[in-house]
PDB file of C-alpha atoms in Angstrom:
ATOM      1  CA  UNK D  24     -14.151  -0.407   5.876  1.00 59.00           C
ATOM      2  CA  UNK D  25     -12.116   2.470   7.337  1.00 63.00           C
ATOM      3  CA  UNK D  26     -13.803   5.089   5.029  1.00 62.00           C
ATOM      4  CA  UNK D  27     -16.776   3.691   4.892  1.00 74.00           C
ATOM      5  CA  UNK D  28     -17.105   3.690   9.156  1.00 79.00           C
ATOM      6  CA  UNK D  29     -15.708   7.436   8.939  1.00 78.00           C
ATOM      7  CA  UNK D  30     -18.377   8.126   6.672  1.00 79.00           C
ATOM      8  CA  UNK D  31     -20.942   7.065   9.000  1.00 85.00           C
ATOM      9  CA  UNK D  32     -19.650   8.475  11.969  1.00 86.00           C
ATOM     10  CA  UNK D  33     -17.504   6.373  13.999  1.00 89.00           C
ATOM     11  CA  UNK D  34     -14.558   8.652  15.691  1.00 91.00           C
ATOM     12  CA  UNK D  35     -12.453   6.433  17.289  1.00 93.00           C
ATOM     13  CA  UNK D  36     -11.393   2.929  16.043  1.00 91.00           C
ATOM     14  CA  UNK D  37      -8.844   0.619  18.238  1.00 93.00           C
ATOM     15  CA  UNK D  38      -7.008  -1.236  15.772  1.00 90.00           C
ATOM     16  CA  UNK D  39      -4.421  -3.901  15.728  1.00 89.00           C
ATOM     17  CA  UNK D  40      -3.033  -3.296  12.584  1.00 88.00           C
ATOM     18  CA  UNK D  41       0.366  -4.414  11.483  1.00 86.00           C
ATOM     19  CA  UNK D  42       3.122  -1.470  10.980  1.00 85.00           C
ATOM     20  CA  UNK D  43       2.856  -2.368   7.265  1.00 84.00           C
ATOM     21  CA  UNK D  44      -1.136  -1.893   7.663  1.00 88.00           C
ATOM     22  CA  UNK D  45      -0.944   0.871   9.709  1.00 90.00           C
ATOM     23  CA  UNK D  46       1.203   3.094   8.024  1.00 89.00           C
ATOM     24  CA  UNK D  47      -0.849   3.343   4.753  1.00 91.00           C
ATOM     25  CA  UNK D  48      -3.520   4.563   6.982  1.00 90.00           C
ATOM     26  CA  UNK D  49      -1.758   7.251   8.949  1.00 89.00           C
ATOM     27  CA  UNK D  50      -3.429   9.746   6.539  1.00 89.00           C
ATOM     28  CA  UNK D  51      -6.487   8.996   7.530  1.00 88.00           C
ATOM     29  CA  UNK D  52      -5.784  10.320  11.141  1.00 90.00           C
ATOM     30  CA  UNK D  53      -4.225  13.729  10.096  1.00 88.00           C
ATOM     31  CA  UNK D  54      -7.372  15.688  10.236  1.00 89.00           C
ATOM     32  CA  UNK D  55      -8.357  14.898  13.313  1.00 90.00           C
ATOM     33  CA  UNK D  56     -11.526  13.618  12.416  1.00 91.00           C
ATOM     34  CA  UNK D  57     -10.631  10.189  13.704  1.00 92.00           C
ATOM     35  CA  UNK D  58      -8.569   9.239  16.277  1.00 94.00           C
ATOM     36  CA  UNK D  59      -6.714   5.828  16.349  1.00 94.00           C
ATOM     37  CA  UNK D  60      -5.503   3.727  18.972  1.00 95.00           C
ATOM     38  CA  UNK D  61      -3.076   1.134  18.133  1.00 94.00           C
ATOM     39  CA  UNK D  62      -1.978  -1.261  20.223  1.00 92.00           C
ATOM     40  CA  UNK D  63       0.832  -3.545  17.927  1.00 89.00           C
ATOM     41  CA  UNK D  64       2.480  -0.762  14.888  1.00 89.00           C
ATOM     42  CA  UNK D  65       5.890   0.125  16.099  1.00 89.00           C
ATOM     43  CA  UNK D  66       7.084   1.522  12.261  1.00 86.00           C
ATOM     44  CA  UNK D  67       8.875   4.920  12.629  1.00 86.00           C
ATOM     45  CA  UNK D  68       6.763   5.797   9.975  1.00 87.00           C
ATOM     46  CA  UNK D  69       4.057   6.310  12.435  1.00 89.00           C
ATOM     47  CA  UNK D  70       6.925   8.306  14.859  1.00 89.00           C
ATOM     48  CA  UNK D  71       6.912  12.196  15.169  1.00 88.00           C
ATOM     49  CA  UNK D  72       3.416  13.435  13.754  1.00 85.00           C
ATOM     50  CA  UNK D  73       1.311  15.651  14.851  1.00 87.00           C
ATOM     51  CA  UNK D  74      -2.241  13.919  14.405  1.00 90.00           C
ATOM     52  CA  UNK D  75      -4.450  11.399  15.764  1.00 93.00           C
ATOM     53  CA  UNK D  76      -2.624   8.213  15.613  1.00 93.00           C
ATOM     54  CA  UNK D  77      -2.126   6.770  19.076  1.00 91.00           C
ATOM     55  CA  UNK D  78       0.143   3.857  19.806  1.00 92.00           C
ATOM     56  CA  UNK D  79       0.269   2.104  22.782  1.00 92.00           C
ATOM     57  CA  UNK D  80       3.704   0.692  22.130  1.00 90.00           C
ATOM     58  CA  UNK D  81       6.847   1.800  21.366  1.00 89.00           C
ATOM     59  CA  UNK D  82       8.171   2.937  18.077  1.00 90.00           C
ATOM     60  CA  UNK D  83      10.662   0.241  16.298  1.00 92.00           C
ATOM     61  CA  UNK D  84      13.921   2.546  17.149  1.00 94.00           C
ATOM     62  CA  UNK D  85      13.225   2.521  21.045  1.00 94.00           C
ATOM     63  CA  UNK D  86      11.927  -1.301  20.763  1.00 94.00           C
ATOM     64  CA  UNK D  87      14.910  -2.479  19.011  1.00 96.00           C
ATOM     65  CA  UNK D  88      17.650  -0.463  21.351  1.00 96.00           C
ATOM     66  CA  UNK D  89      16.319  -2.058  24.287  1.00 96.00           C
ATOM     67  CA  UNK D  90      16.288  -5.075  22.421  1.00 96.00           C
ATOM     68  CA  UNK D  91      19.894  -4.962  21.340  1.00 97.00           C
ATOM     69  CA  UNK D  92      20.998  -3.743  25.379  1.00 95.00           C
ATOM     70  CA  UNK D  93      19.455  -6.922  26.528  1.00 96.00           C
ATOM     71  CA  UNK D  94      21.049  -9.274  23.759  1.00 96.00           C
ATOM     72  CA  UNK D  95      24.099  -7.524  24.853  1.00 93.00           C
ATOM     73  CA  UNK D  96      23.562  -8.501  28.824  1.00 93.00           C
ATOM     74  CA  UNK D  97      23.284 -12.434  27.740  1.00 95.00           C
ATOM     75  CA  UNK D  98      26.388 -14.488  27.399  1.00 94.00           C
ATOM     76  CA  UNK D  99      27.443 -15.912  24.219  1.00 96.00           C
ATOM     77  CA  UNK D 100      28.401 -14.445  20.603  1.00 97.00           C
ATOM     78  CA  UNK D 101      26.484 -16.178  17.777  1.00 98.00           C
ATOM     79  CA  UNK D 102      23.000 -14.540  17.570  1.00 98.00           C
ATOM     80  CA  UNK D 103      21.018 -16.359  14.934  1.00 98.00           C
ATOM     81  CA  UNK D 104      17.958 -13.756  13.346  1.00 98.00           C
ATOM     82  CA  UNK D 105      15.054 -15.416  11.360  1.00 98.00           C
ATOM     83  CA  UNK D 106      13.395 -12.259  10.022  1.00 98.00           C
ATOM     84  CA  UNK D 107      10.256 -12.167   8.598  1.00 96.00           C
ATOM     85  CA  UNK D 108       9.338 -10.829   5.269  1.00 95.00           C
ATOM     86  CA  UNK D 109       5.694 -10.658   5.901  1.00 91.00           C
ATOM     87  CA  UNK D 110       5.496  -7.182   7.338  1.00 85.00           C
ATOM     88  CA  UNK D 111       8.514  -4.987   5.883  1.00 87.00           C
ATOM     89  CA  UNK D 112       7.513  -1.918   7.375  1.00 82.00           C
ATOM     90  CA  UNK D 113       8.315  -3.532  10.533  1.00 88.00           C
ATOM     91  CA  UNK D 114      11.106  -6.193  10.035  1.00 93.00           C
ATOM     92  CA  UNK D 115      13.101  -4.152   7.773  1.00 94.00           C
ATOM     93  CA  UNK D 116      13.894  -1.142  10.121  1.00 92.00           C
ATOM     94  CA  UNK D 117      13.656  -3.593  13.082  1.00 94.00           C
ATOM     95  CA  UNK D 118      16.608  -5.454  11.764  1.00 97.00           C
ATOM     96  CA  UNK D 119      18.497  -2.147  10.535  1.00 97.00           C
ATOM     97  CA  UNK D 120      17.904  -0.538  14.105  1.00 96.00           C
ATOM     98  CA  UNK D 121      19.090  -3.778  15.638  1.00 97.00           C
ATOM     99  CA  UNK D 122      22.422  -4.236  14.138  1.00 98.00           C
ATOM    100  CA  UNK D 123      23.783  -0.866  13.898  1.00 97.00           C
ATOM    101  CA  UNK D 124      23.516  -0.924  17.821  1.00 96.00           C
ATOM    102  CA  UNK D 125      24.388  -4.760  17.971  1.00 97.00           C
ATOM    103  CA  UNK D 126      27.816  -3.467  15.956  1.00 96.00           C
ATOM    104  CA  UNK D 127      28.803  -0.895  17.926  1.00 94.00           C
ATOM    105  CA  UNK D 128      29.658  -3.287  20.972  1.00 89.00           C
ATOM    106  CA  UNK D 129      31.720  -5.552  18.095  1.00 92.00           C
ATOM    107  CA  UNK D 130      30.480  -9.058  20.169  1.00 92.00           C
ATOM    108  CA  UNK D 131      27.679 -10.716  18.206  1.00 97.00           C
ATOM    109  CA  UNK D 132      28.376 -12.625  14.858  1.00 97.00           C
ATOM    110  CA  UNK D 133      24.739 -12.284  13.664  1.00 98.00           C
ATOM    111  CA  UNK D 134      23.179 -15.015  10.811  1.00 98.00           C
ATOM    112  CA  UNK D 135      19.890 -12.934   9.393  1.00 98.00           C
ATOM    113  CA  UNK D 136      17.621 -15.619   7.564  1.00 98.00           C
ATOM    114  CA  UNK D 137      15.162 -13.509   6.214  1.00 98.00           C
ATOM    115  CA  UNK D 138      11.592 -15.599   5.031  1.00 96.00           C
ATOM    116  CA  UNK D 139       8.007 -15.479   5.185  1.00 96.00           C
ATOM    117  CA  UNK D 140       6.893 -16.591   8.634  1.00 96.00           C
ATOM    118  CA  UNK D 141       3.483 -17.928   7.986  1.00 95.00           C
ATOM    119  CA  UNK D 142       4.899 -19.430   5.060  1.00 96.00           C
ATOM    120  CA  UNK D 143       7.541 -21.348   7.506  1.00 97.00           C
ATOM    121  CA  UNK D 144       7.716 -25.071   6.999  1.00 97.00           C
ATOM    122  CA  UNK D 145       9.968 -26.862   9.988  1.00 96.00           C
ATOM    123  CA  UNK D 146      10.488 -29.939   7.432  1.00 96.00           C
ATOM    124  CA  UNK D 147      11.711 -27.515   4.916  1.00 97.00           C
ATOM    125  CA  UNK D 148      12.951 -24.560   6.727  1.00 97.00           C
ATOM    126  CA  UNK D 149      14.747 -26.743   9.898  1.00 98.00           C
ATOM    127  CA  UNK D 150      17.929 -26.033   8.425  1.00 98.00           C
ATOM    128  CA  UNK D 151      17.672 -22.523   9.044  1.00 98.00           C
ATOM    129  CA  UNK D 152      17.842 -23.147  12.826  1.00 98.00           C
ATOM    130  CA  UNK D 153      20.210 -25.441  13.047  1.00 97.00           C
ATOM    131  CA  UNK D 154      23.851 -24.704  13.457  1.00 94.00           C
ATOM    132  CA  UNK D 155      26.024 -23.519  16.828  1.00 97.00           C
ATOM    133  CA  UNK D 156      24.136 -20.394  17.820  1.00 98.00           C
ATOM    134  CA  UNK D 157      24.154 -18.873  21.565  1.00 98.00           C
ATOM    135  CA  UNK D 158      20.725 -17.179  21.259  1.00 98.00           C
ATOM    136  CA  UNK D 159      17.554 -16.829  18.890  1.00 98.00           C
ATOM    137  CA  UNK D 160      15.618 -13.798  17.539  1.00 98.00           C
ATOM    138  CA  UNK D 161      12.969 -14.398  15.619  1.00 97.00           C
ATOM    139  CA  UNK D 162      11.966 -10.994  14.023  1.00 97.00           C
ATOM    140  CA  UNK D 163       8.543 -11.326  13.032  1.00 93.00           C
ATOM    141  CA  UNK D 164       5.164  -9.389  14.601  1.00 80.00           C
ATOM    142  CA  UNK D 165       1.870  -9.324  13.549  1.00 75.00           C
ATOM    143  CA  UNK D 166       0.592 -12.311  15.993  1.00 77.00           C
ATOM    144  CA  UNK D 167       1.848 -14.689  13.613  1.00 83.00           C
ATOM    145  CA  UNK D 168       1.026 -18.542  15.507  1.00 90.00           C
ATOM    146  CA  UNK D 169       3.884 -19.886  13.638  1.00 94.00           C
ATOM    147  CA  UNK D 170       6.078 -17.715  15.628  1.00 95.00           C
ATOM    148  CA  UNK D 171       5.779 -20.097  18.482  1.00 95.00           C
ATOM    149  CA  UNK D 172       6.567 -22.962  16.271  1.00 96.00           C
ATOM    150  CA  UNK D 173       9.398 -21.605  15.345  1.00 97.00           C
ATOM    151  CA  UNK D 174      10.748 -20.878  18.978  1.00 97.00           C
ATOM    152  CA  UNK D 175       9.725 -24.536  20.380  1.00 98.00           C
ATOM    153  CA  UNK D 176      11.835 -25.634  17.113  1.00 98.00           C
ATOM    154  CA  UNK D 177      14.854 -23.957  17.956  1.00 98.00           C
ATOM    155  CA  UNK D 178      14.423 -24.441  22.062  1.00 98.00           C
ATOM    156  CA  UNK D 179      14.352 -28.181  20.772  1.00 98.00           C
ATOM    157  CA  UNK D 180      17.723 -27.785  18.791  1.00 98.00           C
ATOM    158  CA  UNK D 181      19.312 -25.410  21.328  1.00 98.00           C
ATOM    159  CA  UNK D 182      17.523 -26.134  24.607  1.00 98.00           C
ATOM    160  CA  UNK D 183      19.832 -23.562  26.648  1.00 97.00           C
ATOM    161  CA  UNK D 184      19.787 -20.831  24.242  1.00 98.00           C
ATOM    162  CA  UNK D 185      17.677 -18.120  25.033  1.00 97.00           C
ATOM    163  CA  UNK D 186      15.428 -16.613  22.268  1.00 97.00           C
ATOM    164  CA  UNK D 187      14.106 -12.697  22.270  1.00 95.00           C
TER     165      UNK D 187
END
């Protein structure tokens, strides 16, 4: 569709492509033929070019700092992490970004369930969320619906946890 639309004329396309979309497309925008606009991909893949991808968000690094800072402002110690395995160009650095700054301060204990988030099943999967945990993050993007399952799940198990 891309190609096709370039072909034909269109110059700018608004897109809310997934980092693991969106980064497979990055060459498309190096010409400056097209320009993008994307308003969800926060891969660092997409950081520090010099071409015509636009994001309207921040890049996974800066998300995941601030992130980290504010899990590190909340009381408690066991941080429980579903992360998806849906969109690896996001979750994967996400995660890695997240606990080498969550280590540095030495206070969480962090559980990583890594799974596919659309594929979540709260008959099957409960288990994962269950357990003594002091806050949730589920690391997961894309505008998955079943990410707000999975938070009303956990809120039900831990109603005075807070979840990222």
């Amino acid at each position: 569709m891309l190609f096709r639309s370039k072909r034909q004329g269109v110059r700018c396309f608004i897109t809310t492509q997934s980092s693991t979309q969106a980064v497979p497309s990055l060459k498309e925008f190096a010409d400056g033929t097209a320009l993008a606009i994307n308003v969800s991909a926060v891969s660092n893949r997409l950081s520090g070019h010099d071409d015509y991808f636009f994001r309207l968000v921040p890049d996974v690094t800066q998300e995941q700092r601030s992130i980290a800072r504010r899990l590190d402002g909340l009381p408690g110690r066991r941080l429980l992490v579903l992360q998806d395995t849906s969109n690896p160009a996001y979750t994967d650095p996400a995660f890695n970004v997240l606990i080498t700054v969550l280590n540095r301060s030495g206070r969480w204990q962090v559980t990583r369930h890594r799974l596919s988030v659309p594929n979540f099943d709260p008959k099957r999967d409960k288990h994962l969320l269950e357990g003594d945990y002091d806050a949730f993050y589920p690391l997961a993007g894309s505008f998955l619906p079943m990410i707000g399952n999975i938070a009303q799940l956990f809120h039900a198990l831990h109603p005075k946890a807070p979840i990222m």
